[in-house]
Short mmCIF file of C-alpha atoms in Angstrom, two decimals:
data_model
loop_
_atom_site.label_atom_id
_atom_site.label_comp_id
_atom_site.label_asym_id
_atom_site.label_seq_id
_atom_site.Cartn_x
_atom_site.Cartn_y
_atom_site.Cartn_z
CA UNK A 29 0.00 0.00 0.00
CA UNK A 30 1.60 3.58 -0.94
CA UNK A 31 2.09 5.78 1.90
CA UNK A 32 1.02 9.43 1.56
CA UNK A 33 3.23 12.27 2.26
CA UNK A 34 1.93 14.98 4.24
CA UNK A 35 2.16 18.38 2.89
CA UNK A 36 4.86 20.41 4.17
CA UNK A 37 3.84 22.94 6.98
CA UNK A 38 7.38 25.36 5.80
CA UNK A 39 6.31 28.13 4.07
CA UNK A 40 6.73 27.74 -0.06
CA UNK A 41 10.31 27.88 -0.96
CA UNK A 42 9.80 27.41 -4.97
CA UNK A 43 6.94 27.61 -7.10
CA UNK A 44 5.99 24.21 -7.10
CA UNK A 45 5.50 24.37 -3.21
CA UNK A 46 3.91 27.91 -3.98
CA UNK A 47 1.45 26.51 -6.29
CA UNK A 48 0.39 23.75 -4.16
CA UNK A 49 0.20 26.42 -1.01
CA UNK A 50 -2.21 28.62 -3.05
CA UNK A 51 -4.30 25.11 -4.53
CA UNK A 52 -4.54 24.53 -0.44
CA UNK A 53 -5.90 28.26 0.50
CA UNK A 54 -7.96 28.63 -2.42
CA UNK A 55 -6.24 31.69 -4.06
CA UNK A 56 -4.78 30.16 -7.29
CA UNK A 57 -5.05 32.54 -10.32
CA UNK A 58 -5.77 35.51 -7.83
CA UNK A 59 -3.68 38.36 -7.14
CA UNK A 60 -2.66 40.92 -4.32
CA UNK A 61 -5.14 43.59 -6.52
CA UNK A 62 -8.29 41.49 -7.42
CA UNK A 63 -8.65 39.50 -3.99
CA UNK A 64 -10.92 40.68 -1.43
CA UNK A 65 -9.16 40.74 2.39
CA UNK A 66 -11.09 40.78 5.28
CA UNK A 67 -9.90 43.36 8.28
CA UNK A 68 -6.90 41.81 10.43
CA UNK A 69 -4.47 42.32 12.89
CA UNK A 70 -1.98 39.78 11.34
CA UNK A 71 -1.12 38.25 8.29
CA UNK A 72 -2.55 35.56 7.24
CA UNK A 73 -1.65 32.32 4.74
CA UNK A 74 -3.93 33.87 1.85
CA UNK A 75 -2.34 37.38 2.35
CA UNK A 76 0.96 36.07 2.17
CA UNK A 77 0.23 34.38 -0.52
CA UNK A 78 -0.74 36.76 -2.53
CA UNK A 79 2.59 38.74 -1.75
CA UNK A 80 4.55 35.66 -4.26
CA UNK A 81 7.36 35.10 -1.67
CA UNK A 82 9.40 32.28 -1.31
CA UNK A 83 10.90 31.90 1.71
CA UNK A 84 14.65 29.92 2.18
CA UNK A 85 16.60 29.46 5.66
CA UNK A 86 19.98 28.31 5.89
CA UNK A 87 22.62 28.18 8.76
CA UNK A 88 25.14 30.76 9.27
CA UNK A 89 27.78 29.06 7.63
CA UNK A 90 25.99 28.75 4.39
CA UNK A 91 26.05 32.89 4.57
CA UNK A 92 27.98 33.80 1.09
CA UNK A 93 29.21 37.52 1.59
CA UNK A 94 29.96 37.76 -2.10
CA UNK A 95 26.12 36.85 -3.25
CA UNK A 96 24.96 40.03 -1.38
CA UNK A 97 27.95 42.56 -2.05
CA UNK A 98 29.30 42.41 1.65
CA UNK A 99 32.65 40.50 1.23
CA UNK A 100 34.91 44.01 0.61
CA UNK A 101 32.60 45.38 3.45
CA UNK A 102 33.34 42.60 5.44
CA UNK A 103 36.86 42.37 5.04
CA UNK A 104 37.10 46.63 6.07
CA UNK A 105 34.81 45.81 8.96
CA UNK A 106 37.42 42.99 10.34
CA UNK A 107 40.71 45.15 10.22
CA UNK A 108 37.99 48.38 11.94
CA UNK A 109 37.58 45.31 15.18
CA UNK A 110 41.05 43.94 15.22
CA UNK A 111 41.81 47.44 16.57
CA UNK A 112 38.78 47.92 18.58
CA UNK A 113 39.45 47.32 22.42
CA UNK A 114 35.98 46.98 23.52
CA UNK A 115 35.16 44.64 21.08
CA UNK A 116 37.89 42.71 22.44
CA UNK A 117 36.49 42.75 26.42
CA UNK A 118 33.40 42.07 24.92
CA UNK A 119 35.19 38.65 22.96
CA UNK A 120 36.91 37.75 25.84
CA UNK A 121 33.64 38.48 28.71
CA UNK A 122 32.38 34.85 27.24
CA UNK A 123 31.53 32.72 29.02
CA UNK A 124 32.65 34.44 32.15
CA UNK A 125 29.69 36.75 32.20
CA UNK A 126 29.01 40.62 32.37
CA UNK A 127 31.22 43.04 31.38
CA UNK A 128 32.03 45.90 33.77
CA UNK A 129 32.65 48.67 31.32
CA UNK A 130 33.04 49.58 28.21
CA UNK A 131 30.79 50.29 25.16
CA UNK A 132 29.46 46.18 25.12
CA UNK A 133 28.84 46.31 28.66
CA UNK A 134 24.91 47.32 28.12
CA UNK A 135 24.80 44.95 25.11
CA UNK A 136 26.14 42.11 26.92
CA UNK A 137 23.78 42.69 30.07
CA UNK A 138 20.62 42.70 28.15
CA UNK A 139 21.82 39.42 26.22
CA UNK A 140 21.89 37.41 29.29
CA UNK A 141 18.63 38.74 30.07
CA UNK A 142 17.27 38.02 26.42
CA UNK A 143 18.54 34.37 26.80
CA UNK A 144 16.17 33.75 29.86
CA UNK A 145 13.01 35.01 28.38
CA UNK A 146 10.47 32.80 29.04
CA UNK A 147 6.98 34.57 27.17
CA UNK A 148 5.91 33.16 24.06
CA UNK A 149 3.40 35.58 23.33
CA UNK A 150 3.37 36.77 19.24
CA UNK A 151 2.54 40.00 18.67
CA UNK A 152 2.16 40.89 15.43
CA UNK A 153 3.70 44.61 13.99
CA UNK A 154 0.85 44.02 10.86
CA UNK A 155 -2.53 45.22 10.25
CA UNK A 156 -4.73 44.76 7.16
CA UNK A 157 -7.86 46.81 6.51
CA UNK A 158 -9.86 46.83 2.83
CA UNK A 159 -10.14 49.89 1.22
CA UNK A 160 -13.73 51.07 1.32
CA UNK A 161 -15.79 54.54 0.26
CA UNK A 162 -17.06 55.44 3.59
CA UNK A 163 -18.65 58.57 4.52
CA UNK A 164 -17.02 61.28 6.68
CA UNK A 165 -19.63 60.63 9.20
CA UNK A 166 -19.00 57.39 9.49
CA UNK A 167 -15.16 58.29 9.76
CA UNK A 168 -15.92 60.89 12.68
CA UNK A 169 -18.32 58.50 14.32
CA UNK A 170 -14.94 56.93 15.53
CA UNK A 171 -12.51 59.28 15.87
CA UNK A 172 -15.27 60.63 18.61
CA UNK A 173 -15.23 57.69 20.46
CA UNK A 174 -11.23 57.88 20.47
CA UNK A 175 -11.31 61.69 21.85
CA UNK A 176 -13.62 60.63 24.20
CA UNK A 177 -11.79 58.11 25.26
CA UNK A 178 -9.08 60.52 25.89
CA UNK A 179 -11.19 63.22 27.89
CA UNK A 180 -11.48 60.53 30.09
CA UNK A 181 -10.10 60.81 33.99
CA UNK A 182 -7.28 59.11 34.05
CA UNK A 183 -6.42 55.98 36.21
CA UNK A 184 -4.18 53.35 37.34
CA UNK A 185 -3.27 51.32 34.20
CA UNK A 186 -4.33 47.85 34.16
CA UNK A 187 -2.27 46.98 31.10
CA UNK A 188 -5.64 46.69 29.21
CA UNK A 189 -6.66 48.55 25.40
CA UNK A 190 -8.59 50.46 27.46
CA UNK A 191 -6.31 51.98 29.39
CA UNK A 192 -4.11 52.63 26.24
CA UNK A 193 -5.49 56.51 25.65
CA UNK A 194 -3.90 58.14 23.11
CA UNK A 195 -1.59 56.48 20.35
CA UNK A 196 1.87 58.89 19.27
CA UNK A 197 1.46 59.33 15.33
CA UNK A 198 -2.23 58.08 15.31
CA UNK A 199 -3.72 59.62 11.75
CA UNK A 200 -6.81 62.29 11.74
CA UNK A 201 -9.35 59.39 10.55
CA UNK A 202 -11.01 62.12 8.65
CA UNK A 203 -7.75 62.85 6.42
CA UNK A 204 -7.24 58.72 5.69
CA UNK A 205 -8.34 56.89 2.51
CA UNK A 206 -8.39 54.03 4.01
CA UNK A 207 -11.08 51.56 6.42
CA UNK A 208 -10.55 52.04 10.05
CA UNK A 209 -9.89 48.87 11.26
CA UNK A 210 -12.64 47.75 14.42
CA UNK A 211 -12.38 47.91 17.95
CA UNK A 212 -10.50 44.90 18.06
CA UNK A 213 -7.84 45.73 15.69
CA UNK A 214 -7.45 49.18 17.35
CA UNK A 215 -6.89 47.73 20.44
CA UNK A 216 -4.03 45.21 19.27
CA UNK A 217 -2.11 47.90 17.65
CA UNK A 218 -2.69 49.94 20.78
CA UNK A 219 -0.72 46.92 23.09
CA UNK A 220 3.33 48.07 23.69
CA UNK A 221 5.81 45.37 22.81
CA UNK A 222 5.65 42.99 26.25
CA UNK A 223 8.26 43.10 28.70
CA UNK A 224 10.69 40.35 27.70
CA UNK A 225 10.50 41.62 23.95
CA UNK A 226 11.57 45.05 24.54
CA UNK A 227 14.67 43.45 26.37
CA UNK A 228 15.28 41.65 23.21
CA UNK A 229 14.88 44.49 21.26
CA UNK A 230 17.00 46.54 23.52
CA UNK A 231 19.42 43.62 23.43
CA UNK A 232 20.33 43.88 19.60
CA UNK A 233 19.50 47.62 19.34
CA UNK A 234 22.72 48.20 21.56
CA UNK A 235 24.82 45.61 20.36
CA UNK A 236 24.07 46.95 16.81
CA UNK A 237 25.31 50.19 17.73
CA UNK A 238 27.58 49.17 20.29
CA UNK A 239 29.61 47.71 16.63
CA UNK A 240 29.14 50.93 14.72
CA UNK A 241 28.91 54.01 17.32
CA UNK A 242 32.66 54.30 17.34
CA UNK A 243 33.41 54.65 13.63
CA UNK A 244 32.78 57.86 11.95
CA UNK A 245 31.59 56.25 8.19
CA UNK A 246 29.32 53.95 9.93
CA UNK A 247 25.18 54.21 9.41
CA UNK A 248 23.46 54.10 13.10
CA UNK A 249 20.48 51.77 14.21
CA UNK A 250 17.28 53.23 16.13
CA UNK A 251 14.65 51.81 18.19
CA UNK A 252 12.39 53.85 16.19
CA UNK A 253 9.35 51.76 15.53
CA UNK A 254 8.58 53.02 12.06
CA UNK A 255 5.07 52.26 10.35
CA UNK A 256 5.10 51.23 6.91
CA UNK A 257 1.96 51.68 4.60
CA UNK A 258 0.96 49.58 0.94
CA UNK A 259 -2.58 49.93 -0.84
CA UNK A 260 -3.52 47.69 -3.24
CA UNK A 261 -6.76 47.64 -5.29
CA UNK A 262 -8.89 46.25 -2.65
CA UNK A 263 -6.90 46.48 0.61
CA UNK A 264 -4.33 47.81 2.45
CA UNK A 265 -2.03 47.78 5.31
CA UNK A 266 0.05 49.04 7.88
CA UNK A 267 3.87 47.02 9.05
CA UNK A 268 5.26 48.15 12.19
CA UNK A 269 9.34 47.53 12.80
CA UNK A 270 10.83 47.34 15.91
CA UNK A 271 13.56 49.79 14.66
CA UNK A 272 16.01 50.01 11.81
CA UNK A 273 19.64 51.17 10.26
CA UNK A 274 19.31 55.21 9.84
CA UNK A 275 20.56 56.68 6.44
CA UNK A 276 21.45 59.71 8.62
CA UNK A 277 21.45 63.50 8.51
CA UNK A 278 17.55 64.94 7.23
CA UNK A 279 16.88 61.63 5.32
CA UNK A 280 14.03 59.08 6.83
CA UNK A 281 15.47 56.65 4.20
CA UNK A 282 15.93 53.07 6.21
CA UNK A 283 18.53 50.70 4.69
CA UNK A 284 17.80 47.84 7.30
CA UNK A 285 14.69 46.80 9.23
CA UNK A 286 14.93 45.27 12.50
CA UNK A 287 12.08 42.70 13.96
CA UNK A 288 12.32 41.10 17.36
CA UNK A 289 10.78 38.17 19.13
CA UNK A 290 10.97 37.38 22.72
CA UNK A 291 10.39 33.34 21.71
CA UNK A 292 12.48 31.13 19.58
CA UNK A 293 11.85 31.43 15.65
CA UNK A 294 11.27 27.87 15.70
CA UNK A 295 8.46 28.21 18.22
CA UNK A 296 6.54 30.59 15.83
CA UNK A 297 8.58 30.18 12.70
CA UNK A 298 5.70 30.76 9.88
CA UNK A 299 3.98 33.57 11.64
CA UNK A 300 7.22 35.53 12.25
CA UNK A 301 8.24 34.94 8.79
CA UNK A 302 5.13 35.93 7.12
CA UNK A 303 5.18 39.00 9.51
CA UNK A 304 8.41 40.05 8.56
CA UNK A 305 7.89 38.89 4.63
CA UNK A 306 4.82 41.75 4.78
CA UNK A 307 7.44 44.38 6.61
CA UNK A 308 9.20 43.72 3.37
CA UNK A 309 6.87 44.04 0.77
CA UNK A 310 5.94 47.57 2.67
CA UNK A 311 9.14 48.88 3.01
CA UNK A 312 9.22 47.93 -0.94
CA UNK A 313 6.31 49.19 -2.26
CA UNK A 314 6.24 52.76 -0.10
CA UNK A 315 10.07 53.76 -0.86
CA UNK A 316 10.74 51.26 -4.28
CA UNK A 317 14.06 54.06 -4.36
CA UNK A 318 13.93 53.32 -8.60
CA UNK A 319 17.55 55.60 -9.03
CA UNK A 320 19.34 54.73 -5.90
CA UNK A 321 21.01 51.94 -4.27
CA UNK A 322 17.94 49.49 -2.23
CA UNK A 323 17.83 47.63 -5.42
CA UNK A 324 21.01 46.60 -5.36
CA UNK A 325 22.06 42.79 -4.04
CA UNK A 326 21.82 42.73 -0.48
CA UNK A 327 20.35 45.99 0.19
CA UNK A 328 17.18 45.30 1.46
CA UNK A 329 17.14 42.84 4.51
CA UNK A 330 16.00 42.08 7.88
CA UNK A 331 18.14 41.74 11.06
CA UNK A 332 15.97 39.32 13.36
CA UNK A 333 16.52 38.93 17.00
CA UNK A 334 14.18 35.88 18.67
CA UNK A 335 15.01 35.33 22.06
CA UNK A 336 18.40 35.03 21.84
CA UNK A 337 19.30 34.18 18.54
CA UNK A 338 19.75 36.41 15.89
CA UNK A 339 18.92 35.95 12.07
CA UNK A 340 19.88 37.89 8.91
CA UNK A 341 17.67 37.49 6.12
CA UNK A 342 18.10 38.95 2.55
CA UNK A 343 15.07 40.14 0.37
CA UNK A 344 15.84 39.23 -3.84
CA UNK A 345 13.49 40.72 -6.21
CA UNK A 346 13.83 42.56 -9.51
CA UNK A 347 11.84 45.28 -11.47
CA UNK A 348 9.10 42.91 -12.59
CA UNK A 349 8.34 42.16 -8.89
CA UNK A 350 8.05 45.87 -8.07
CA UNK A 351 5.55 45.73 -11.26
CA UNK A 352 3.47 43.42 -9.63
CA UNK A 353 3.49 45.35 -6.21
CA UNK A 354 2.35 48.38 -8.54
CA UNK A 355 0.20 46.49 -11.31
CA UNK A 356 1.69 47.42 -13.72
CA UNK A 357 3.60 44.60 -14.77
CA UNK A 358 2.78 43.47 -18.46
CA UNK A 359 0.03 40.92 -19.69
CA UNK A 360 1.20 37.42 -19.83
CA UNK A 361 4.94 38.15 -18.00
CA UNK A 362 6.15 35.71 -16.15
CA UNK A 363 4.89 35.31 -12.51
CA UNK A 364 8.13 37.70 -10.25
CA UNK A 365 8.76 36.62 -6.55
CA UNK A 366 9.96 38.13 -3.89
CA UNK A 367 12.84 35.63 -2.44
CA UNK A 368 13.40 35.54 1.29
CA UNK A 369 16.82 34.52 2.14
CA UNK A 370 17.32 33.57 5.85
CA UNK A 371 20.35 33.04 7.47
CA UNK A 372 21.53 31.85 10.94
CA UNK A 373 20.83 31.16 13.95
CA UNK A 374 23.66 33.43 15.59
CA UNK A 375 23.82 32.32 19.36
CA UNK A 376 24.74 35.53 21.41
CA UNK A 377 25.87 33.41 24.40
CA UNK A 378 28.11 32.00 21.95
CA UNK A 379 31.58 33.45 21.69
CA UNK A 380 32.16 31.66 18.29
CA UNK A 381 28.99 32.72 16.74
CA UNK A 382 29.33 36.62 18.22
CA UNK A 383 33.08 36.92 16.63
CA UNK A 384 31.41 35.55 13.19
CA UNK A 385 28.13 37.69 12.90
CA UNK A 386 30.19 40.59 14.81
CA UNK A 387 31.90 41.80 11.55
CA UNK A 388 28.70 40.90 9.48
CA UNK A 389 27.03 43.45 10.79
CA UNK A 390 29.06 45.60 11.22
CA UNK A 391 30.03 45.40 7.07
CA UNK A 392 26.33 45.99 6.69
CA UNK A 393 26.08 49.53 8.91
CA UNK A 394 29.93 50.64 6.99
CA UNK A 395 28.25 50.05 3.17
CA UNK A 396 25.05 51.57 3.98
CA UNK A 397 26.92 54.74 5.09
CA UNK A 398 28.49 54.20 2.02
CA UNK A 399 25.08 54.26 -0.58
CA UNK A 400 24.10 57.10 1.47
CA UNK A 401 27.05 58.83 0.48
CA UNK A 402 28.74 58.06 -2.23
CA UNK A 403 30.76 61.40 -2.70
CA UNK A 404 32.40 60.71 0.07
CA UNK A 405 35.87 58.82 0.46
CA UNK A 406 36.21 55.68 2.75
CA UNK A 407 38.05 57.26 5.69
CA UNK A 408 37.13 55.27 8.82
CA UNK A 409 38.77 56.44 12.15
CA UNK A 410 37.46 55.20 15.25
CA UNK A 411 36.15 57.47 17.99
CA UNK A 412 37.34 55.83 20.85
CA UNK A 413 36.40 52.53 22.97
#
């Protein structure tokens, strides 16, 4: 008797896999611009889907610095640590523990904390809404209730939505083309990240900078949590980061996005993928930068901290996928992807795995600085540390 395989529960990495994914959620021959989406406060299989992503993971080791344009980078950013003296208490604090000064110290604290995390809550950083023609009335019926809810008395916070009053950057509903999500979807973008993932996220924000701070032609990461927004024909939505690599001086341009988990990726592996596949496909379609250098290999890419392991993952794509995103891409062209290249896990209680990724990222922060600008000569001199 033949034995049946199961279907695979990884996320498509090829089109075969694709096609069978989209046979499965019933979106086959259906795009990102003729599908109807209901309201959410996540992504779901049949939005992701309709992105066209493939998705591949691969250890550290498999990392090939010359496939994304980092291996001169790389190479600079070695000979910028071998001279670096706090990188060198920070090699040398493993696997004693803390360090008690220097510019790791902070980085190093908030990794040991990191590694004991213990929530596995996912909170997602995406919201979808459908684009509707809705009255101003109706649009002012709930922006009401919202300043309302902020006239009222305040008191001691209970951690609920409801305590949650007021919402930095929160757009006049009366000024937004777009569906206001419901009650429930306000009130899961209104939650703050929880306790053990803003340690994470503090975790790699500092030892991100901690790398860079001290070197003068070297981009600098925020824990800015900057929104981005796509519309489609029938939908749009909204992807929240939990920081990214600056491009410095009056720009907003972002040459990296960061994304944080306090679980393991394995734990929640499709759902944090998909969530950071949409960040992606934002960060895409609002700045596609057509003359400059995002669209160049390994330009656009995620740095991923969950728990206490941290991922890089590279985004491939070429003009006919920004097409798509656009719809404008020809009749009868070829069906473009978006390509998801992940890489790692990068254990930070690891010395081995710290001294590796160390000059990774630290290659990525010295070329963005680079693309940003390219009149000027590469002139590193370190600050101090």
């Amino acid at each position: 008797m033949a034995t049946t395989t199961s279907p695979s529960t990884d996320l498509p990495s090829d089109e075969n896999n694709w096609n069978d994914w989209t046979a499965r959620y019933q979106v086959s021959g259906s795009t990102i611009h003729d599908a109807t989406l209901t309201s959410a406060s996540t992504i779901s299989e049949k939005q992701y889907l309709l992105f066209q992503i493939l998705w591949t993971s691969g250890s550290g080791r498999r990392l090939r610095l010359t496939q994304y344009d980092l291996e001169t980078w790389k190479r600079e950013a070695d000979k910028l640590l071998e001279t670096f003296r706090s990188w060198d208490k920070y090699r040398q604090s493993f696997p004693s523990g803390p360090i008690r000064e220097g510019t790791f110290a902070l980085a190093k604290r908030y990794q040991s904390q990191a590694s004991e995390s213990k929530d596995e809550i996912f909170q997602s950083n995406v919201a979808f809404s459908p684009i509707a023609n809705r009255t101003r009335s109706k649009m002012g019926s709930l922006e009401q209730k919202l300043r309302e809810a902020q006239l009222e008395t305040p008191t001691k916070s209970t951690g609920k939505p409801s305590d949650l009053l007021e919402v930095d950057g929160t757009p006049d509903a009366g000024d937004s083309p777009f569906y206001s999500p419901g009650p429930d979807e306000i009130a899961h973008l209104m939650y703050p990240q929880t306790k053990d993932e803003q340690i994470v996220n503090t975790a790699l924000v500092d030892f991100l900078n901690a790398l860079s701070m001290h070197f003068l032609q070297a981009s600098d990461w925020t824990l800015h949590r900057k929104s981005f927004k796509a519309a489609f024909q029938h939908t749009s939505f909204e992807a929240r980061t939990d920081g990214y690599l600056e491009d410095g001086g009056s720009s907003e341009r972002v040459r990296a996005l960061i994304e944080v988990k306090p679980m393991l990726r394995e734990k929640k592996k499709n759902p944090i993928r998909m969530q950071e596949a949409a960040q992606m496909v934002a960060w895409i379609k609002s700045d596609p930068d057509p003359r400059g250098a995002l669209n160049l290999p390994g330009r656009r890419l995620h740095i991923s901290q969950d728990r206490h392991q941290i991922f890089i993952t590279f985004a491939e794509y070429d003009e006919s996928y920004i097409q798509y995103l656009n719809n404008t891409l020809p009749p009868k062209s070829p069906r473009p992807f978006l390509k998801m290249h992940e890489f790692g896990p990068w254990n930070t209680m690891a010395r081995s795995d710290m001294e590796d990724i160390g000059g990774i990222l630290l290659a990525i922060a010295l070329r963005a600085y680079s693309d940003a600008h390219p009149s000027k000569p590469s002139s590193n001199k370190q600050k101090g540390g």
